[in-house]
Amino acid sequence: MSAAYEARVTVTRFAPSPNGPLHLGHAYSAIVAHDLARARGGRFLLRIEDIDGVRSRPELADEFRADLAWLGLEWTEVPAQSMRLAAYAAAAERLRAEGLLYPCRCTRVAIAHAAITQGPDGPVYPGTCKAARFAPDGDVSWRLDVGEALRRTGPLTWFDERAGEQVARPDLSGDVVLVRKDAETPASYHLAATLDDAADGVTLVTRGLDLFPATHIHRLLQALLGLPVPRWHHHPLLLDETGSKLAKRRGSPSLADRRRAGEDGRALVDSLRRGRFPAGITLDESLSGDS
Ligand SMILES: [Zn+2]
């Protein structure tokens, strides 16, 4: 680890999507990011990831801010993703010009049928359209040629504060989509989040262990686009009684529900910080990134 890493002010972020209300799992994630920054005299950012056009409900962003204030957290808000579409398009164009993207017309169903291997996020795209290199007709997504990209960058590593040094294995996810068919939401999560973290000066990317595999891809994108390389802190996930990731648990109150019911948000944060979770909820302490 170079001294330059340590000299930088720690900047973390919480980056929720306004697709539904925040729940306890989100609160936990926000607290982890907030506290890591505060403990190091750094800054904690809020970024609204609002480019999932189909499901995005912009009015929820105000609820998120109210939730964070109710939890007693302080943050600096940076521009939402919908303000950054030109930057995503420019990065995609650069990769396209370098011959690292190819158009794909496959449907999700076709990929599921053709896929030979399972990756961390489901069937690995078998590269059907890579050999074809057909002329894009508009209704296509653009995939990253991971094999070619890795040949150009050479081996890459990244550092997770809990799991240690990692060798980047973006190949495990296959040729992921970077530019989606949907014109309203042009950039995939991988491209948008990687560019945003660089633009926002994030030095410590904190998020749940479920996104551990995505970091292999993000590390590759950083190398391809000449972006600074942060450190990562993938935190354990809160699980419900069935062992499933706690997200939008059926019937469980959202943070907004709790706030409106008059619950004490700071007391809730205090409990979560001490590892005291509501009945039926546990923290998955396994370090596996394979989930
Ligand atoms: Zn295809």
PDB file of N, CA, C and O in Angstrom, residues 192-234:
ATOM      1  N   ALA A 192     -21.572   3.501 -14.660  1.00  0.00           N
ATOM      2  CA  ALA A 192     -21.982   4.722 -13.962  1.00  0.00           C
ATOM      3  C   ALA A 192     -21.321   4.834 -12.586  1.00  0.00           C
ATOM      4  O   ALA A 192     -20.727   5.861 -12.247  1.00  0.00           O
ATOM      5  N   ALA A 193     -21.393   3.776 -11.815  1.00  0.00           N
ATOM      6  CA  ALA A 193     -20.862   3.844 -10.442  1.00  0.00           C
ATOM      7  C   ALA A 193     -19.351   4.045 -10.444  1.00  0.00           C
ATOM      8  O   ALA A 193     -18.806   4.779  -9.607  1.00  0.00           O
ATOM      9  N   THR A 194     -18.668   3.408 -11.391  1.00  0.00           N
ATOM     10  CA  THR A 194     -17.215   3.557 -11.456  1.00  0.00           C
ATOM     11  C   THR A 194     -16.835   4.991 -11.798  1.00  0.00           C
ATOM     12  O   THR A 194     -15.944   5.583 -11.169  1.00  0.00           O
ATOM     13  N   LEU A 195     -17.511   5.550 -12.781  1.00  0.00           N
ATOM     14  CA  LEU A 195     -17.224   6.939 -13.164  1.00  0.00           C
ATOM     15  C   LEU A 195     -17.589   7.905 -12.042  1.00  0.00           C
ATOM     16  O   LEU A 195     -16.863   8.862 -11.752  1.00  0.00           O
ATOM     17  N   ASP A 196     -18.726   7.663 -11.400  1.00  0.00           N
ATOM     18  CA  ASP A 196     -19.174   8.554 -10.326  1.00  0.00           C
ATOM     19  C   ASP A 196     -18.183   8.577  -9.162  1.00  0.00           C
ATOM     20  O   ASP A 196     -17.859   9.634  -8.627  1.00  0.00           O
ATOM     21  N   ASP A 197     -17.740   7.406  -8.762  1.00  0.00           N
ATOM     22  CA  ASP A 197     -16.834   7.357  -7.616  1.00  0.00           C
ATOM     23  C   ASP A 197     -15.546   8.121  -7.914  1.00  0.00           C
ATOM     24  O   ASP A 197     -15.001   8.794  -7.044  1.00  0.00           O
ATOM     25  N   ALA A 198     -15.077   8.033  -9.153  1.00  0.00           N
ATOM     26  CA  ALA A 198     -13.879   8.790  -9.527  1.00  0.00           C
ATOM     27  C   ALA A 198     -14.185  10.290  -9.530  1.00  0.00           C
ATOM     28  O   ALA A 198     -13.421  11.091  -8.971  1.00  0.00           O
ATOM     29  N   ALA A 199     -15.302  10.667 -10.130  1.00  0.00           N
ATOM     30  CA  ALA A 199     -15.645  12.094 -10.227  1.00  0.00           C
ATOM     31  C   ALA A 199     -15.877  12.710  -8.851  1.00  0.00           C
ATOM     32  O   ALA A 199     -15.576  13.887  -8.619  1.00  0.00           O
ATOM     33  N   ASP A 200     -16.389  11.913  -7.927  1.00  0.00           N
ATOM     34  CA  ASP A 200     -16.703  12.417  -6.592  1.00  0.00           C
ATOM     35  C   ASP A 200     -15.507  12.340  -5.642  1.00  0.00           C
ATOM     36  O   ASP A 200     -15.605  12.722  -4.477  1.00  0.00           O
ATOM     37  N   GLY A 201     -14.393  11.818  -6.126  1.00  0.00           N
ATOM     38  CA  GLY A 201     -13.203  11.730  -5.275  1.00  0.00           C
ATOM     39  C   GLY A 201     -13.338  10.711  -4.159  1.00  0.00           C
ATOM     40  O   GLY A 201     -12.705  10.849  -3.103  1.00  0.00           O
ATOM     41  N   VAL A 202     -14.159   9.682  -4.382  1.00  0.00           N
ATOM     42  CA  VAL A 202     -14.341   8.649  -3.349  1.00  0.00           C
ATOM     43  C   VAL A 202     -13.053   7.831  -3.236  1.00  0.00           C
ATOM     44  O   VAL A 202     -12.537   7.325  -4.221  1.00  0.00           O
ATOM     45  N   THR A 203     -12.530   7.733  -2.029  1.00  0.00           N
ATOM     46  CA  THR A 203     -11.283   6.991  -1.810  1.00  0.00           C
ATOM     47  C   THR A 203     -11.533   5.628  -1.176  1.00  0.00           C
ATOM     48  O   THR A 203     -10.674   4.760  -1.209  1.00  0.00           O
ATOM     49  N   LEU A 204     -12.715   5.467  -0.562  1.00  0.00           N
ATOM     50  CA  LEU A 204     -13.063   4.208   0.088  1.00  0.00           C
ATOM     51  C   LEU A 204     -14.503   3.870  -0.295  1.00  0.00           C
ATOM     52  O   LEU A 204     -15.445   4.486   0.201  1.00  0.00           O
ATOM     53  N   VAL A 205     -14.641   2.902  -1.196  1.00  0.00           N
ATOM     54  CA  VAL A 205     -15.970   2.507  -1.672  1.00  0.00           C
ATOM     55  C   VAL A 205     -16.542   1.501  -0.674  1.00  0.00           C
ATOM     56  O   VAL A 205     -16.032   0.389  -0.548  1.00  0.00           O
ATOM     57  N   THR A 206     -17.576   1.904   0.043  1.00  0.00           N
ATOM     58  CA  THR A 206     -18.202   1.009   1.014  1.00  0.00           C
ATOM     59  C   THR A 206     -19.533   0.543   0.467  1.00  0.00           C
ATOM     60  O   THR A 206     -20.326   1.343  -0.030  1.00  0.00           O
ATOM     61  N   ARG A 207     -19.770  -0.746   0.539  1.00  0.00           N
ATOM     62  CA  ARG A 207     -21.038  -1.321   0.091  1.00  0.00           C
ATOM     63  C   ARG A 207     -21.097  -2.762   0.549  1.00  0.00           C
ATOM     64  O   ARG A 207     -20.127  -3.301   1.081  1.00  0.00           O
ATOM     65  N   GLY A 208     -22.270  -3.388   0.322  1.00  0.00           N
ATOM     66  CA  GLY A 208     -22.486  -4.735   0.826  1.00  0.00           C
ATOM     67  C   GLY A 208     -21.671  -5.782   0.094  1.00  0.00           C
ATOM     68  O   GLY A 208     -21.239  -5.595  -1.044  1.00  0.00           O
ATOM     69  N   LEU A 209     -21.484  -6.908   0.780  1.00  0.00           N
ATOM     70  CA  LEU A 209     -20.705  -8.015   0.203  1.00  0.00           C
ATOM     71  C   LEU A 209     -21.324  -8.560  -1.079  1.00  0.00           C
ATOM     72  O   LEU A 209     -20.638  -9.202  -1.865  1.00  0.00           O
ATOM     73  N   ASP A 210     -22.614  -8.310  -1.290  1.00  0.00           N
ATOM     74  CA  ASP A 210     -23.233  -8.809  -2.516  1.00  0.00           C
ATOM     75  C   ASP A 210     -22.631  -8.149  -3.758  1.00  0.00           C
ATOM     76  O   ASP A 210     -22.756  -8.678  -4.860  1.00  0.00           O
ATOM     77  N   LEU A 211     -21.971  -7.016  -3.565  1.00  0.00           N
ATOM     78  CA  LEU A 211     -21.366  -6.330  -4.714  1.00  0.00           C
ATOM     79  C   LEU A 211     -19.877  -6.621  -4.861  1.00  0.00           C
ATOM     80  O   LEU A 211     -19.210  -6.034  -5.706  1.00  0.00           O
ATOM     81  N   PHE A 212     -19.374  -7.537  -4.044  1.00  0.00           N
ATOM     82  CA  PHE A 212     -17.955  -7.910  -4.130  1.00  0.00           C
ATOM     83  C   PHE A 212     -17.558  -8.315  -5.559  1.00  0.00           C
ATOM     84  O   PHE A 212     -16.548  -7.824  -6.084  1.00  0.00           O
ATOM     85  N   PRO A 213     -18.336  -9.183  -6.233  1.00  0.00           N
ATOM     86  CA  PRO A 213     -17.931  -9.590  -7.595  1.00  0.00           C
ATOM     87  C   PRO A 213     -17.899  -8.413  -8.576  1.00  0.00           C
ATOM     88  O   PRO A 213     -17.109  -8.413  -9.520  1.00  0.00           O
ATOM     89  N   ALA A 214     -18.761  -7.428  -8.365  1.00  0.00           N
ATOM     90  CA  ALA A 214     -18.804  -6.273  -9.279  1.00  0.00           C
ATOM     91  C   ALA A 214     -17.501  -5.488  -9.227  1.00  0.00           C
ATOM     92  O   ALA A 214     -17.113  -4.846 -10.212  1.00  0.00           O
ATOM     93  N   THR A 215     -16.822  -5.555  -8.093  1.00  0.00           N
ATOM     94  CA  THR A 215     -15.599  -4.765  -7.949  1.00  0.00           C
ATOM     95  C   THR A 215     -14.504  -5.238  -8.905  1.00  0.00           C
ATOM     96  O   THR A 215     -13.690  -4.436  -9.371  1.00  0.00           O
ATOM     97  N   HIS A 216     -14.502  -6.517  -9.263  1.00  0.00           N
ATOM     98  CA  HIS A 216     -13.539  -6.996 -10.254  1.00  0.00           C
ATOM     99  C   HIS A 216     -13.709  -6.244 -11.578  1.00  0.00           C
ATOM    100  O   HIS A 216     -12.743  -5.893 -12.248  1.00  0.00           O
ATOM    101  N   ILE A 217     -14.961  -6.028 -11.934  1.00  0.00           N
ATOM    102  CA  ILE A 217     -15.267  -5.321 -13.191  1.00  0.00           C
ATOM    103  C   ILE A 217     -14.895  -3.845 -13.063  1.00  0.00           C
ATOM    104  O   ILE A 217     -14.323  -3.240 -13.975  1.00  0.00           O
ATOM    105  N   HIS A 218     -15.213  -3.274 -11.913  1.00  0.00           N
ATOM    106  CA  HIS A 218     -14.943  -1.840 -11.726  1.00  0.00           C
ATOM    107  C   HIS A 218     -13.442  -1.559 -11.751  1.00  0.00           C
ATOM    108  O   HIS A 218     -12.999  -0.542 -12.282  1.00  0.00           O
ATOM    109  N   ARG A 219     -12.670  -2.480 -11.195  1.00  0.00           N
ATOM    110  CA  ARG A 219     -11.216  -2.308 -11.206  1.00  0.00           C
ATOM    111  C   ARG A 219     -10.687  -2.304 -12.644  1.00  0.00           C
ATOM    112  O   ARG A 219      -9.793  -1.525 -12.987  1.00  0.00           O
ATOM    113  N   LEU A 220     -11.266  -3.166 -13.472  1.00  0.00           N
ATOM    114  CA  LEU A 220     -10.874  -3.206 -14.883  1.00  0.00           C
ATOM    115  C   LEU A 220     -11.253  -1.896 -15.580  1.00  0.00           C
ATOM    116  O   LEU A 220     -10.450  -1.336 -16.333  1.00  0.00           O
ATOM    117  N   LEU A 221     -12.432  -1.401 -15.317  1.00  0.00           N
ATOM    118  CA  LEU A 221     -12.869  -0.136 -15.940  1.00  0.00           C
ATOM    119  C   LEU A 221     -11.960   1.010 -15.512  1.00  0.00           C
ATOM    120  O   LEU A 221     -11.637   1.891 -16.322  1.00  0.00           O
ATOM    121  N   GLN A 222     -11.553   1.016 -14.259  1.00  0.00           N
ATOM    122  CA  GLN A 222     -10.643   2.072 -13.799  1.00  0.00           C
ATOM    123  C   GLN A 222      -9.335   2.043 -14.594  1.00  0.00           C
ATOM    124  O   GLN A 222      -8.820   3.087 -14.996  1.00  0.00           O
ATOM    125  N   ALA A 223      -8.829   0.840 -14.830  1.00  0.00           N
ATOM    126  CA  ALA A 223      -7.575   0.715 -15.584  1.00  0.00           C
ATOM    127  C   ALA A 223      -7.768   1.176 -17.025  1.00  0.00           C
ATOM    128  O   ALA A 223      -6.926   1.884 -17.586  1.00  0.00           O
ATOM    129  N   LEU A 224      -8.893   0.800 -17.618  1.00  0.00           N
ATOM    130  CA  LEU A 224      -9.139   1.146 -19.022  1.00  0.00           C
ATOM    131  C   LEU A 224      -9.352   2.637 -19.211  1.00  0.00           C
ATOM    132  O   LEU A 224      -8.986   3.209 -20.238  1.00  0.00           O
ATOM    133  N   LEU A 225      -9.966   3.274 -18.223  1.00  0.00           N
ATOM    134  CA  LEU A 225     -10.341   4.691 -18.361  1.00  0.00           C
ATOM    135  C   LEU A 225      -9.370   5.626 -17.642  1.00  0.00           C
ATOM    136  O   LEU A 225      -9.588   6.838 -17.597  1.00  0.00           O
ATOM    137  N   GLY A 226      -8.298   5.065 -17.080  1.00  0.00           N
ATOM    138  CA  GLY A 226      -7.307   5.913 -16.427  1.00  0.00           C
ATOM    139  C   GLY A 226      -7.829   6.612 -15.184  1.00  0.00           C
ATOM    140  O   GLY A 226      -7.455   7.745 -14.886  1.00  0.00           O
ATOM    141  N   LEU A 227      -8.707   5.927 -14.445  1.00  0.00           N
ATOM    142  CA  LEU A 227      -9.309   6.526 -13.243  1.00  0.00           C
ATOM    143  C   LEU A 227      -8.484   6.177 -12.001  1.00  0.00           C
ATOM    144  O   LEU A 227      -7.811   5.133 -11.968  1.00  0.00           O
ATOM    145  N   PRO A 228      -8.542   7.023 -10.973  1.00  0.00           N
ATOM    146  CA  PRO A 228      -7.856   6.688  -9.723  1.00  0.00           C
ATOM    147  C   PRO A 228      -8.465   5.425  -9.099  1.00  0.00           C
ATOM    148  O   PRO A 228      -9.642   5.130  -9.313  1.00  0.00           O
ATOM    149  N   VAL A 229      -7.646   4.708  -8.361  1.00  0.00           N
ATOM    150  CA  VAL A 229      -8.098   3.444  -7.766  1.00  0.00           C
ATOM    151  C   VAL A 229      -8.329   3.649  -6.275  1.00  0.00           C
ATOM    152  O   VAL A 229      -7.385   3.921  -5.529  1.00  0.00           O
ATOM    153  N   PRO A 230      -9.584   3.526  -5.831  1.00  0.00           N
ATOM    154  CA  PRO A 230      -9.870   3.651  -4.394  1.00  0.00           C
ATOM    155  C   PRO A 230      -9.572   2.348  -3.678  1.00  0.00           C
ATOM    156  O   PRO A 230      -9.102   1.376  -4.276  1.00  0.00           O
ATOM    157  N   ARG A 231      -9.845   2.330  -2.389  1.00  0.00           N
ATOM    158  CA  ARG A 231      -9.892   1.067  -1.653  1.00  0.00           C
ATOM    159  C   ARG A 231     -11.370   0.717  -1.486  1.00  0.00           C
ATOM    160  O   ARG A 231     -12.241   1.536  -1.713  1.00  0.00           O
ATOM    161  N   TRP A 232     -11.618  -0.527  -1.066  1.00  0.00           N
ATOM    162  CA  TRP A 232     -13.004  -0.961  -0.886  1.00  0.00           C
ATOM    163  C   TRP A 232     -13.214  -1.497   0.529  1.00  0.00           C
ATOM    164  O   TRP A 232     -12.268  -1.968   1.173  1.00  0.00           O
ATOM    165  N   HIS A 233     -14.439  -1.403   0.965  1.00  0.00           N
ATOM    166  CA  HIS A 233     -14.831  -1.998   2.237  1.00  0.00           C
ATOM    167  C   HIS A 233     -16.204  -2.630   1.998  1.00  0.00           C
ATOM    168  O   HIS A 233     -17.221  -1.937   1.988  1.00  0.00           O
ATOM    169  N   HIS A 234     -16.203  -3.926   1.726  1.00  0.00           N
ATOM    170  CA  HIS A 234     -17.474  -4.634   1.516  1.00  0.00           C
ATOM    171  C   HIS A 234     -17.951  -5.151   2.868  1.00  0.00           C
ATOM    172  O   HIS A 234     -17.298  -6.004   3.473  1.00  0.00           O
TER     173      HIS A 234
END
